[in-house]
Each structure stands twice: as C-alpha cells, then as structure tokens.
CSV table of C-alpha atoms in Angstrom, one decimal:
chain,number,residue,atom,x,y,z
Q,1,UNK,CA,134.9,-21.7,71.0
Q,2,UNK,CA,132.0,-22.5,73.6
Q,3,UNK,CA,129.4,-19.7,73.8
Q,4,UNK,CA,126.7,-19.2,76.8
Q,5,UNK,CA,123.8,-17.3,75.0
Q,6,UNK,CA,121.6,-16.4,77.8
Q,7,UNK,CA,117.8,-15.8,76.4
Q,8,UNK,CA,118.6,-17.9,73.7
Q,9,UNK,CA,115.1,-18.8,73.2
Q,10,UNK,CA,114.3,-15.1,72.1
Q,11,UNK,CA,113.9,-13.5,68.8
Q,12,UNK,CA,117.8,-12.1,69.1
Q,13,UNK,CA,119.0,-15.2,71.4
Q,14,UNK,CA,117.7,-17.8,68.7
Q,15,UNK,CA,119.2,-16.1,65.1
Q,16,UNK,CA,122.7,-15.5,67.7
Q,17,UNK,CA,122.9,-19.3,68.1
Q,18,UNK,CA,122.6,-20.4,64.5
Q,19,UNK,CA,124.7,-17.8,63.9
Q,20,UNK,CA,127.1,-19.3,66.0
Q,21,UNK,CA,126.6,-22.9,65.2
Q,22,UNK,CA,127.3,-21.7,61.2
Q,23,UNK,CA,130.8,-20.6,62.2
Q,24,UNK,CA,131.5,-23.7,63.8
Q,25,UNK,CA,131.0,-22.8,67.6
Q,26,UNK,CA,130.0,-24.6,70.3
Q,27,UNK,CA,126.5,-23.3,71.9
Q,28,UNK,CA,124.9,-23.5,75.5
Q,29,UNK,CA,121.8,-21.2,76.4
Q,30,UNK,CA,120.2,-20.2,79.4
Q,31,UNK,CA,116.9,-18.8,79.2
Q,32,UNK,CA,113.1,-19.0,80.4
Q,33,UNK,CA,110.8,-21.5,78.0
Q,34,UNK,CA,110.5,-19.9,74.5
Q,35,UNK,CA,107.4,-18.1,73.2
Q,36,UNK,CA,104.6,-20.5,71.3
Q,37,UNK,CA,105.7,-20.4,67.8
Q,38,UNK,CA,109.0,-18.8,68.8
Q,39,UNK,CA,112.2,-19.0,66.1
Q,40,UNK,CA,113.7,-21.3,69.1
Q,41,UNK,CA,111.0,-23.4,68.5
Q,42,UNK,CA,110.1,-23.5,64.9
Q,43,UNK,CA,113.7,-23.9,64.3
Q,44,UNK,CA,114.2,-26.8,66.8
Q,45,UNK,CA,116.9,-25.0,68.2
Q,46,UNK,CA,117.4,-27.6,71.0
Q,47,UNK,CA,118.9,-29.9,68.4
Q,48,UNK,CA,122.0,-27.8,67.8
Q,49,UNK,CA,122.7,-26.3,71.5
Q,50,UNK,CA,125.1,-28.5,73.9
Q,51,UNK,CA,123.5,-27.1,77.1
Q,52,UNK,CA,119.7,-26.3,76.4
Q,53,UNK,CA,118.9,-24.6,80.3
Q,54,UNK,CA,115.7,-23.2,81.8
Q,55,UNK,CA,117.1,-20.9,84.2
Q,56,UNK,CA,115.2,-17.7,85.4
Q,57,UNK,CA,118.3,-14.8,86.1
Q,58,UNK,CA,116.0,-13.5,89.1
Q,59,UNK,CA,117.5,-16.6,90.9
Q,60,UNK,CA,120.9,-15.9,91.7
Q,61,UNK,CA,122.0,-19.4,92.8
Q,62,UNK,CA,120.2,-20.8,89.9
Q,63,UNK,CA,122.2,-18.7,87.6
Q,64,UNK,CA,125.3,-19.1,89.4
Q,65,UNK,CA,125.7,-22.8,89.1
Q,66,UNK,CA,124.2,-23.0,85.4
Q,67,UNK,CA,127.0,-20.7,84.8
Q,68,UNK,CA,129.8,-22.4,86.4
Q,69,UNK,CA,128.5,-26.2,84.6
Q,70,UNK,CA,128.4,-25.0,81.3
Q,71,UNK,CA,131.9,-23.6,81.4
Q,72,UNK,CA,131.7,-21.5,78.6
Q,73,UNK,CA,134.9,-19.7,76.8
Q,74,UNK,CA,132.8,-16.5,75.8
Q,75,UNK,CA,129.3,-15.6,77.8
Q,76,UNK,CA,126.7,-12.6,75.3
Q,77,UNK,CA,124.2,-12.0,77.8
Q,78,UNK,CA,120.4,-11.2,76.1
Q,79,UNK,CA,118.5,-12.3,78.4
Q,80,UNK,CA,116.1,-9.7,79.3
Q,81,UNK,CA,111.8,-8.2,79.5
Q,82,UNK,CA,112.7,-6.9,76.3
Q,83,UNK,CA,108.9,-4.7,76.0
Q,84,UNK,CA,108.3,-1.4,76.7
Q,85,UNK,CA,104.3,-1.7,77.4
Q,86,UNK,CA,104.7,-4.8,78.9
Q,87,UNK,CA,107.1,-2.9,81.4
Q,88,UNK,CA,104.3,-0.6,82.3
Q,89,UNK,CA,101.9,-3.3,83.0
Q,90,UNK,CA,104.8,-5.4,85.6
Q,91,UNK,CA,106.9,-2.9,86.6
Q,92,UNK,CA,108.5,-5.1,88.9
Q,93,UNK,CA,109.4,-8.6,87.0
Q,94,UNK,CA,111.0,-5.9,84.6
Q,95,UNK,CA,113.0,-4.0,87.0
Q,96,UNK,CA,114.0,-7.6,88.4
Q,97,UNK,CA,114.7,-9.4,85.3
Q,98,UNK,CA,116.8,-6.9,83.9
Q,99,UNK,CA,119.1,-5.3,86.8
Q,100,UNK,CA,119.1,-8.0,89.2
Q,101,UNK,CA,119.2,-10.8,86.6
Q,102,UNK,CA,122.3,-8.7,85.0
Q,103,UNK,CA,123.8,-8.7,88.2
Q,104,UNK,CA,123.3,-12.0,88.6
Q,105,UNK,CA,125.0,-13.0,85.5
Q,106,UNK,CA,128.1,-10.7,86.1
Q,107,UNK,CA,128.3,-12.3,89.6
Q,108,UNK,CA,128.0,-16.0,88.0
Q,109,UNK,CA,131.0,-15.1,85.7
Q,110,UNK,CA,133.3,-13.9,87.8
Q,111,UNK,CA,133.1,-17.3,90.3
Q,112,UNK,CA,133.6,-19.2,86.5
Q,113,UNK,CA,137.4,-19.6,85.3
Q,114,UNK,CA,136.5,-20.8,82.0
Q,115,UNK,CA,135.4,-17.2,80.7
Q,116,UNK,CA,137.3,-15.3,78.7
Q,117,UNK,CA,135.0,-12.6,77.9
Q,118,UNK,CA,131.6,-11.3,78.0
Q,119,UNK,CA,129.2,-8.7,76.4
Q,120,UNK,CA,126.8,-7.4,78.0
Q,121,UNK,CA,123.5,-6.7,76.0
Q,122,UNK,CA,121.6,-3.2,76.7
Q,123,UNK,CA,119.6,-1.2,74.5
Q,124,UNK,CA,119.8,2.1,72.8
Q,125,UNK,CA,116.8,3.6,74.9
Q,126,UNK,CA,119.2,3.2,77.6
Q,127,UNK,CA,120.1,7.3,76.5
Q,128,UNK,CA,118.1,9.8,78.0
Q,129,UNK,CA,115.9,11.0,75.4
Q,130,UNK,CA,115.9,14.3,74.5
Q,131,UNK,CA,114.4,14.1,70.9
Q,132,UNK,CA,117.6,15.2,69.5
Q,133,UNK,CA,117.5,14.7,65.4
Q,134,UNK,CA,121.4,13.7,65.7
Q,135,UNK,CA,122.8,9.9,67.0
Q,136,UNK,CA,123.4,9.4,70.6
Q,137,UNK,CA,126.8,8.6,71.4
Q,138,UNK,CA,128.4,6.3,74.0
Q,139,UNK,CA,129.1,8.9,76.3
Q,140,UNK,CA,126.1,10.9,76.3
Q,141,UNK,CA,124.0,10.9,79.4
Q,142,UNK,CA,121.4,7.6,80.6
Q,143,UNK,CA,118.0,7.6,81.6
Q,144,UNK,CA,114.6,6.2,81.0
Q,145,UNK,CA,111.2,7.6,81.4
Q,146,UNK,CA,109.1,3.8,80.7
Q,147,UNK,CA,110.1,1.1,83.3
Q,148,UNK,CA,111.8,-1.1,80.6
Q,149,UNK,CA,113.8,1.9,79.2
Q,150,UNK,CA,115.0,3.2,83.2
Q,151,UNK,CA,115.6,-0.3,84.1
Q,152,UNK,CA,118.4,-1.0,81.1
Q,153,UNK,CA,119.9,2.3,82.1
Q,154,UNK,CA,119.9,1.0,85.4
Q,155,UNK,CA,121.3,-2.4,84.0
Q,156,UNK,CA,123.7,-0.6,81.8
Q,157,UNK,CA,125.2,1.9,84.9
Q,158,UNK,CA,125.2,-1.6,87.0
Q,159,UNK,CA,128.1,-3.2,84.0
Q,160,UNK,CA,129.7,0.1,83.9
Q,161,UNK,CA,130.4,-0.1,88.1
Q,162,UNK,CA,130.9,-3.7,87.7
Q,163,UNK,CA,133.5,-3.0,85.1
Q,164,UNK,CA,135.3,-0.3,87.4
Q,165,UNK,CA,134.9,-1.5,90.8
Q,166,UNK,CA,134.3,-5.6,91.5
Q,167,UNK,CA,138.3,-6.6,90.6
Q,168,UNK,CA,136.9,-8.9,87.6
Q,169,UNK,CA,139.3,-9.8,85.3
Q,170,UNK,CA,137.1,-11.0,82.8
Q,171,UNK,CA,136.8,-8.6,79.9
Q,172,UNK,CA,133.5,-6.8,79.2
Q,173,UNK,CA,132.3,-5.1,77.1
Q,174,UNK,CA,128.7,-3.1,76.4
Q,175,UNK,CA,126.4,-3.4,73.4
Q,176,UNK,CA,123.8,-1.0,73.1
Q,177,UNK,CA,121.4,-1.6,69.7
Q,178,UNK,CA,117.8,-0.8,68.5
Q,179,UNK,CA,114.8,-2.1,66.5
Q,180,UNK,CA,116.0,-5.4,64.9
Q,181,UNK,CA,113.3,-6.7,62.4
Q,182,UNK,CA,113.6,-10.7,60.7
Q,183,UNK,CA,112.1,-13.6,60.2
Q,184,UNK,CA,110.4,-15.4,63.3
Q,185,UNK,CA,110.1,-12.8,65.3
Q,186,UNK,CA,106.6,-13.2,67.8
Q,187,UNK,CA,107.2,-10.6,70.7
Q,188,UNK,CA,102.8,-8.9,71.0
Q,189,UNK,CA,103.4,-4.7,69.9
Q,190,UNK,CA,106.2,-4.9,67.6
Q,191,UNK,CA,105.6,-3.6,64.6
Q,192,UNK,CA,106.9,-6.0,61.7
Q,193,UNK,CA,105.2,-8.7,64.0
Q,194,UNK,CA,101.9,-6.9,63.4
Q,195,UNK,CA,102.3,-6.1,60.0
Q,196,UNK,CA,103.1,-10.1,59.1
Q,197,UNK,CA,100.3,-11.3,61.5
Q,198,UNK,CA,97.9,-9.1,59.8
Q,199,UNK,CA,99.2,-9.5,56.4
Q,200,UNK,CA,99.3,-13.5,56.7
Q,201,UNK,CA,95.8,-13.5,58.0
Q,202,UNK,CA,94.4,-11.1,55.4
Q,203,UNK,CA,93.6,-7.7,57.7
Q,204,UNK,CA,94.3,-4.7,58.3
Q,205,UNK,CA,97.1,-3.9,60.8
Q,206,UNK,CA,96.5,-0.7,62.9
Q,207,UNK,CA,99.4,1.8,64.0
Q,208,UNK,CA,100.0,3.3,67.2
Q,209,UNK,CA,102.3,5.6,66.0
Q,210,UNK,CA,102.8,6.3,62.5
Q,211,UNK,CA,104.7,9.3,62.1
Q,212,UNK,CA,107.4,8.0,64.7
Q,213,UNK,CA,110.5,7.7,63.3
Q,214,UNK,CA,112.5,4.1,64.4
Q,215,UNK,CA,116.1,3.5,63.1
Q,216,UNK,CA,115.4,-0.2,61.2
Q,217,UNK,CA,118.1,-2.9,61.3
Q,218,UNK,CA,118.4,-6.2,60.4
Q,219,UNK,CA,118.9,-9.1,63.5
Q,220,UNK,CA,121.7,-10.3,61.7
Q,221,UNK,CA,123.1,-6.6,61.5
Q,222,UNK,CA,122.6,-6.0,65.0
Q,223,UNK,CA,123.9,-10.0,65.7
Q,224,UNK,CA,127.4,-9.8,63.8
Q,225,UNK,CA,128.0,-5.9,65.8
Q,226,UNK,CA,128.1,-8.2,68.8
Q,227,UNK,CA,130.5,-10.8,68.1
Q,228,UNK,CA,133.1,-8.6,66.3
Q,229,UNK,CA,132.9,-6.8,70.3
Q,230,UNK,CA,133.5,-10.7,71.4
Q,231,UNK,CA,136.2,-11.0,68.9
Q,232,UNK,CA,138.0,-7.8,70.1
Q,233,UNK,CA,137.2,-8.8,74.1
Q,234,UNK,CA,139.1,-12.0,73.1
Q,235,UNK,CA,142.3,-10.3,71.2
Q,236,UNK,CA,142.9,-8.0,74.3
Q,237,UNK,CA,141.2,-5.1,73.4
Q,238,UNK,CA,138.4,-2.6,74.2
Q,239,UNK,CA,137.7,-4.3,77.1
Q,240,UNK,CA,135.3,-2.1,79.4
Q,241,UNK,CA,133.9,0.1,77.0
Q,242,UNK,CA,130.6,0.6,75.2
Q,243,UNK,CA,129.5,0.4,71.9
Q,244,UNK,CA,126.1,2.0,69.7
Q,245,UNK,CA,125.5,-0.8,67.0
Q,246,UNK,CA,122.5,1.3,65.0
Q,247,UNK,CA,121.9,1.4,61.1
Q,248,UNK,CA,122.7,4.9,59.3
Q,249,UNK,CA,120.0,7.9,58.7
Q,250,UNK,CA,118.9,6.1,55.8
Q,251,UNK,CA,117.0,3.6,57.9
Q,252,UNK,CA,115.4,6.2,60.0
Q,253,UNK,CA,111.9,5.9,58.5
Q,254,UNK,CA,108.5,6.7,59.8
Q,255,UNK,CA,106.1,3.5,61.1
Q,256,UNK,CA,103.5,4.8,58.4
Q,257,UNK,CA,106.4,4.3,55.6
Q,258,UNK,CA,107.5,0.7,57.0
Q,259,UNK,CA,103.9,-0.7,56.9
Q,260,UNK,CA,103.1,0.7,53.4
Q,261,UNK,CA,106.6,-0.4,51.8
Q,262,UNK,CA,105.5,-3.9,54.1
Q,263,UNK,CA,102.3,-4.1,52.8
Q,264,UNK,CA,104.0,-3.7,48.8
Q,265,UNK,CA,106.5,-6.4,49.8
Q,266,UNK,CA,103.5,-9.0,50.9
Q,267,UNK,CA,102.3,-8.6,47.3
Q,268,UNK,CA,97.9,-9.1,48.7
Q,269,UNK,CA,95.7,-6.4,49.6
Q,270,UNK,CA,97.8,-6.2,52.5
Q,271,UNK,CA,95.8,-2.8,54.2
Q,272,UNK,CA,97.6,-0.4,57.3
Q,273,UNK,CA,94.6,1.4,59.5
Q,274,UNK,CA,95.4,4.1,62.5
Q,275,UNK,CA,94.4,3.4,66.1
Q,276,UNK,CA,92.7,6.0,67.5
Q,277,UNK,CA,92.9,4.8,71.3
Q,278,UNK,CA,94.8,6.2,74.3
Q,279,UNK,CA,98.4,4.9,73.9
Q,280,UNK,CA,101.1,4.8,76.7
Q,281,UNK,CA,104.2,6.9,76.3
Q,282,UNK,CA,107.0,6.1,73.6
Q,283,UNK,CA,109.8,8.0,72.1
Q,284,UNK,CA,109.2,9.6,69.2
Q,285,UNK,CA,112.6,9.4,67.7
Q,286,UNK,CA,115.6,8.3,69.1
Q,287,UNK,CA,118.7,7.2,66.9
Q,288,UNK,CA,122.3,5.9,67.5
Q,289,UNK,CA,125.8,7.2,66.4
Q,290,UNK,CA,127.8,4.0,65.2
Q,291,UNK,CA,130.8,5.7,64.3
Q,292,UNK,CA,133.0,4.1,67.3
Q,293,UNK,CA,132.1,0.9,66.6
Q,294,UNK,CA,132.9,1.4,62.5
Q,295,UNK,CA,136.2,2.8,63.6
Q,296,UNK,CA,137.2,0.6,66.3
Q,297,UNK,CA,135.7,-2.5,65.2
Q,298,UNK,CA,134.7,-2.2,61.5
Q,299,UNK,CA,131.2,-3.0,61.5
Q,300,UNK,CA,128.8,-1.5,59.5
Q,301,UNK,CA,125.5,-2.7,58.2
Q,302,UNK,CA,125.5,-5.3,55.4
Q,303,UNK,CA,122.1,-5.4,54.8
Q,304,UNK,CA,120.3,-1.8,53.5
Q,305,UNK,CA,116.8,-1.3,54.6
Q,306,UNK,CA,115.1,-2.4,51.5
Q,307,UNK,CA,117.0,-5.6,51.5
Q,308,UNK,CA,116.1,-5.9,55.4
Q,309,UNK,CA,112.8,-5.5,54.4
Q,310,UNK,CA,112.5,-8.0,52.2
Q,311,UNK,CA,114.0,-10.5,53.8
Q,312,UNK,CA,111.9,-10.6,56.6
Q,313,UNK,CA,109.1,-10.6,54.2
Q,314,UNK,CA,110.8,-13.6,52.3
Q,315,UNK,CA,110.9,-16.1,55.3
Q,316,UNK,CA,107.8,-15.7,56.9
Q,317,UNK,CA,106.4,-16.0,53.3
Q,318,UNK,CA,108.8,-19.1,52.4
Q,319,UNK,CA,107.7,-20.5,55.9
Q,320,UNK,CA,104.0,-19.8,55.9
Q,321,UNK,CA,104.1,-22.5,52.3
Q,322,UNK,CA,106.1,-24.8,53.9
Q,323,UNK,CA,109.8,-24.4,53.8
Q,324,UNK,CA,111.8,-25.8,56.9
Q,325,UNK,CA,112.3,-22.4,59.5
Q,326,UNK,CA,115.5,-23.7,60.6
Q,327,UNK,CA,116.4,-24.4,56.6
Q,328,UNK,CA,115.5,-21.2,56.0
Q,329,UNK,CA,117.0,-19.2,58.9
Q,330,UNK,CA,120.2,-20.9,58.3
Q,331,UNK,CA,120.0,-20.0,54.7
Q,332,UNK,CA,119.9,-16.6,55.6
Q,333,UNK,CA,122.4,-16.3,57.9
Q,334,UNK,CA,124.7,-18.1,55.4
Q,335,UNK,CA,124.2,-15.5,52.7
Q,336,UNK,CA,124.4,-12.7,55.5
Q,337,UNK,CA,128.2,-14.0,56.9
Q,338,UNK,CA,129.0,-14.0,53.0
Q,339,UNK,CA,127.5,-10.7,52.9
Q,340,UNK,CA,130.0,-9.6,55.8
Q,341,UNK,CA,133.1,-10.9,55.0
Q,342,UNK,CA,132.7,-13.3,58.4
Q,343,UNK,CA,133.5,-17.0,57.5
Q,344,UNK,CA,131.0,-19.8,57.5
C-alpha cells in the first residue's frame, strides 16, 4: 500500500519508513528538514521515499494540498515538537505544531479520497499524571502540566472530537506510546542520546534525574504497535478508539540503572556523573497499561530491555567504525519483523 508518514525525518518517522519500505510498501513523507546527523539523513532516506515533502503542518493550505498530491492509501501522523524542555522554552511553536498542525492534517484527510485510514500519533504523557505506581489506561483522565505534555492532550481531545463530530468517514484510530530508545536517535535531553554522545566521545554523561523511573521500549516495539492499529483500521475494525502501546513493568527502570547497564554495554570507561543545577519540572513516573492493545490487536513487545539495550548500543557502535547506517538500520528492522512474526 502507499503510506504518508508525516515527520518522517524524525527519530520515530525515519525507522517507520524503512520499516515500511522492508514490507514492500510504498512511502511518501511530510515533514520539516531533518536534524544534522539525523537517521533520515545518515540513512539517505530520500532514496527509498516516492514523495520526499518539506511541509510545515502550521500551514494549513500547505498541508492540505501535500496531502491531497500524495494520495496516500494509509496516512500515520508523527509529526510533532516532540521535547518537553524545548516546550518550555517556545511555548507557542509547540502549542501550534502539535494541535493546529494535527488539525491541519485531519482536515487535509478528509478533503483526500484516497485514504483509507489514519492513526493519529500522541503520547503517553497525554494522561494526567498522578504518580500512580499502576499503568494508565485508555480511558483514564488527560491533562498536562509542561506545554508539550498539555498540548498532546489538547491534540489527543482534538482526534477524539474529530472522531465523533466532523462526519469523516475515514477511520481513525489513536496511538499513545512512551520513551522509545534505538539507533540514530539525535533529539538534545534524551537520555540514551546523552549517554552515546558522551560514551562515543569519552566523558562523563550527567543525569537530571536519576532515580526517575521511565518505561524503556524499543522504536521498533513502539513502530510495529502502530501498524498492527493501521492493519485493523484497514480490516474494518477499531476504528475511533485509542490504544497504550508501552513495554511491561519489567522495563520500568530507574535513569541511574539505564546509564550504568549503558555504560557496561559500551565496554570503555564509559563514566555517569549527577547534575546538580535547577531542572524544570518532569514526571517522576508515569507508565502505560497495554493490555487493550495485546487483546485487541495482539501486540506485545518483541524486544526485552536488555536486548533493547543492546541494540542501540550495537548500531551506534557498528556505525561509529564504519558500517553503512541505512545497512545497518535495515538489518535491524529485518531481524525485528522476524522477531514479530510480521513478514519481510
């Protein structure tokens, strides 16, 4: 089929479309220009994509008529200010990019025959944080106290009335996921991007916050949750409801315990340090109940932590000597569809 990745030149957008390509799809994107050093770019993604589009989704019109020439079958919208201190520092591009450009999007799809379905990428801080120890679950209350984390719950809420009250007829369907670690990825105050900057440079990383406790998933986890919604979309089914796609308890691990099992992987004198400094807001836990979408979809993680661990330690050490990124992103994604029973 023909897929319309919008921010397919981020972290997420760029493993999505060789993840496509290796099934045999057709890909288009629709995104802002990549990061230096991005996976888009290492991977020269723009050799594999049919449409390769530079479209800001602040720009309705814009949007609208990339939408409509592309003619996609199946539209997984990404694009979004995916940074939670980079929200605090421009409030507004945030607030812009990721209601108003989702709006734009669901608008654009509508006025496009060709589409047969859509998911709609949030986040699991869309849930209003209550520091509960248990998963949040699809129904529970929204919120957001950090501009990026109100502004998906805004964005979320927006699909939701979409859904309910524009008389599309294109089925939706809502994908709410975590922290994603893997190969490639260069977004400034993540914290495997930190800990493989550091490590590959030979210094000490510094933690924010290392007894916060993240759920840790693999990109390709959180990737292959959100086509098995696209597949279902397509059969007839589920269309209009939301789905968690988080990794079990076993990957809810403190920062301090990612870096030092990190710092084994790398193999050097790979060192973590603590910083001290005044540090903006963050939730100290907050984890997802997947259970809908094992039951309703059958997805599960097929990567445990360890092995998602070390396979983000593999390809930025493979790549750092030399291997080919796109070679060896491809190679993973390969061994992850065999991994998941999806075929190649």
């Amino acid at each position: 089929m023909h897929y319309l990745v919008t921010g397919h030149t981020g972290f997420k957008g760029a493993w999505l479309t060789l993840m496509l390509t290796e099934q045999g799809h057709t890909v288009s994107g629709l995104s802002l220009d990549p990061a230096p050093g991005s996976v888009y770019e290492r991977a020269r993604l723009g050799e594999v994509l049919r449409d390769d589009l530079r479209v800001d989704i602040r720009d309705a019109a814009a949007t609208s008529a990339a939408v409509r020439a592309v003619a996609p079958d199946v539209v997984l919208h990404l694009a979004a200010q995916p940074l939670v201190r980079e929200s605090y520092r421009d409030p507004r591009t945030t607030w812009e990019t990721n209601v108003m450009g989702t709006l734009h999007v669901l608008q654009a799809v509508q006025s496009t025959p060709s589409v047969q379905a859509q998911v709609i990428v949030t986040t699991d801080k869309v849930y209003k944080n209550v520091d509960q120890i248990w998963g949040y679950r699809e129904g529970e209350p929204l919120g957001g106290v950090d501009p990026y984390s109100a502004s998906k719950a805004a964005a979320d809420l927006l699909t939701q009335s979409w859904i309910q009250s524009s008389g599309s007829t294109v089925p939706t369907g809502i994908a709410r996921a975590g922290n994603v670690i893997g190969g490639g990825d260069v977004c400034s105050e993540r914290l495997m991007v930190d800990l493989v900057a550091a490590f590959s440079a030979g210094e000490p990383v510094r933690l924010r916050y290392p007894d916060a406790v993240r759920p840790w998933q693999h990109v390709l986890d959180c990737l292959h949750g959100y086509l098995l919604l696209a597949d279902a979309l397509l059969d007839g089914r589920l269309a209009g409801e939301a789905f968690n796609f988080g990794p079990g308890t076993e990957s809810f691990v403190r920062v301090g315990d990612i870096a030092t099992s990190v710092a084994a992987l790398w193999g050097s004198d790979a060192t973590v340090e603590l910083d001290e400094g005044p540090q903006v807001h963050e939730a100290g836990l907050l984890a997802l109940d997947s259970r809908k979408a094992a039951l309703a979809l059958g997805w599960h993680d097929a990567l445990r932590l360890p092995d998602a661990l070390a396979w983000t330690v593999e390809w930025a050490q493979k790549v750092g000597a030399g291997t080919d990124p796109r070679s060896q992103t491809v190679a993973q994604v390969r061994e992850y569809l065999e991994l998941a029973g999806r075929p190649a």
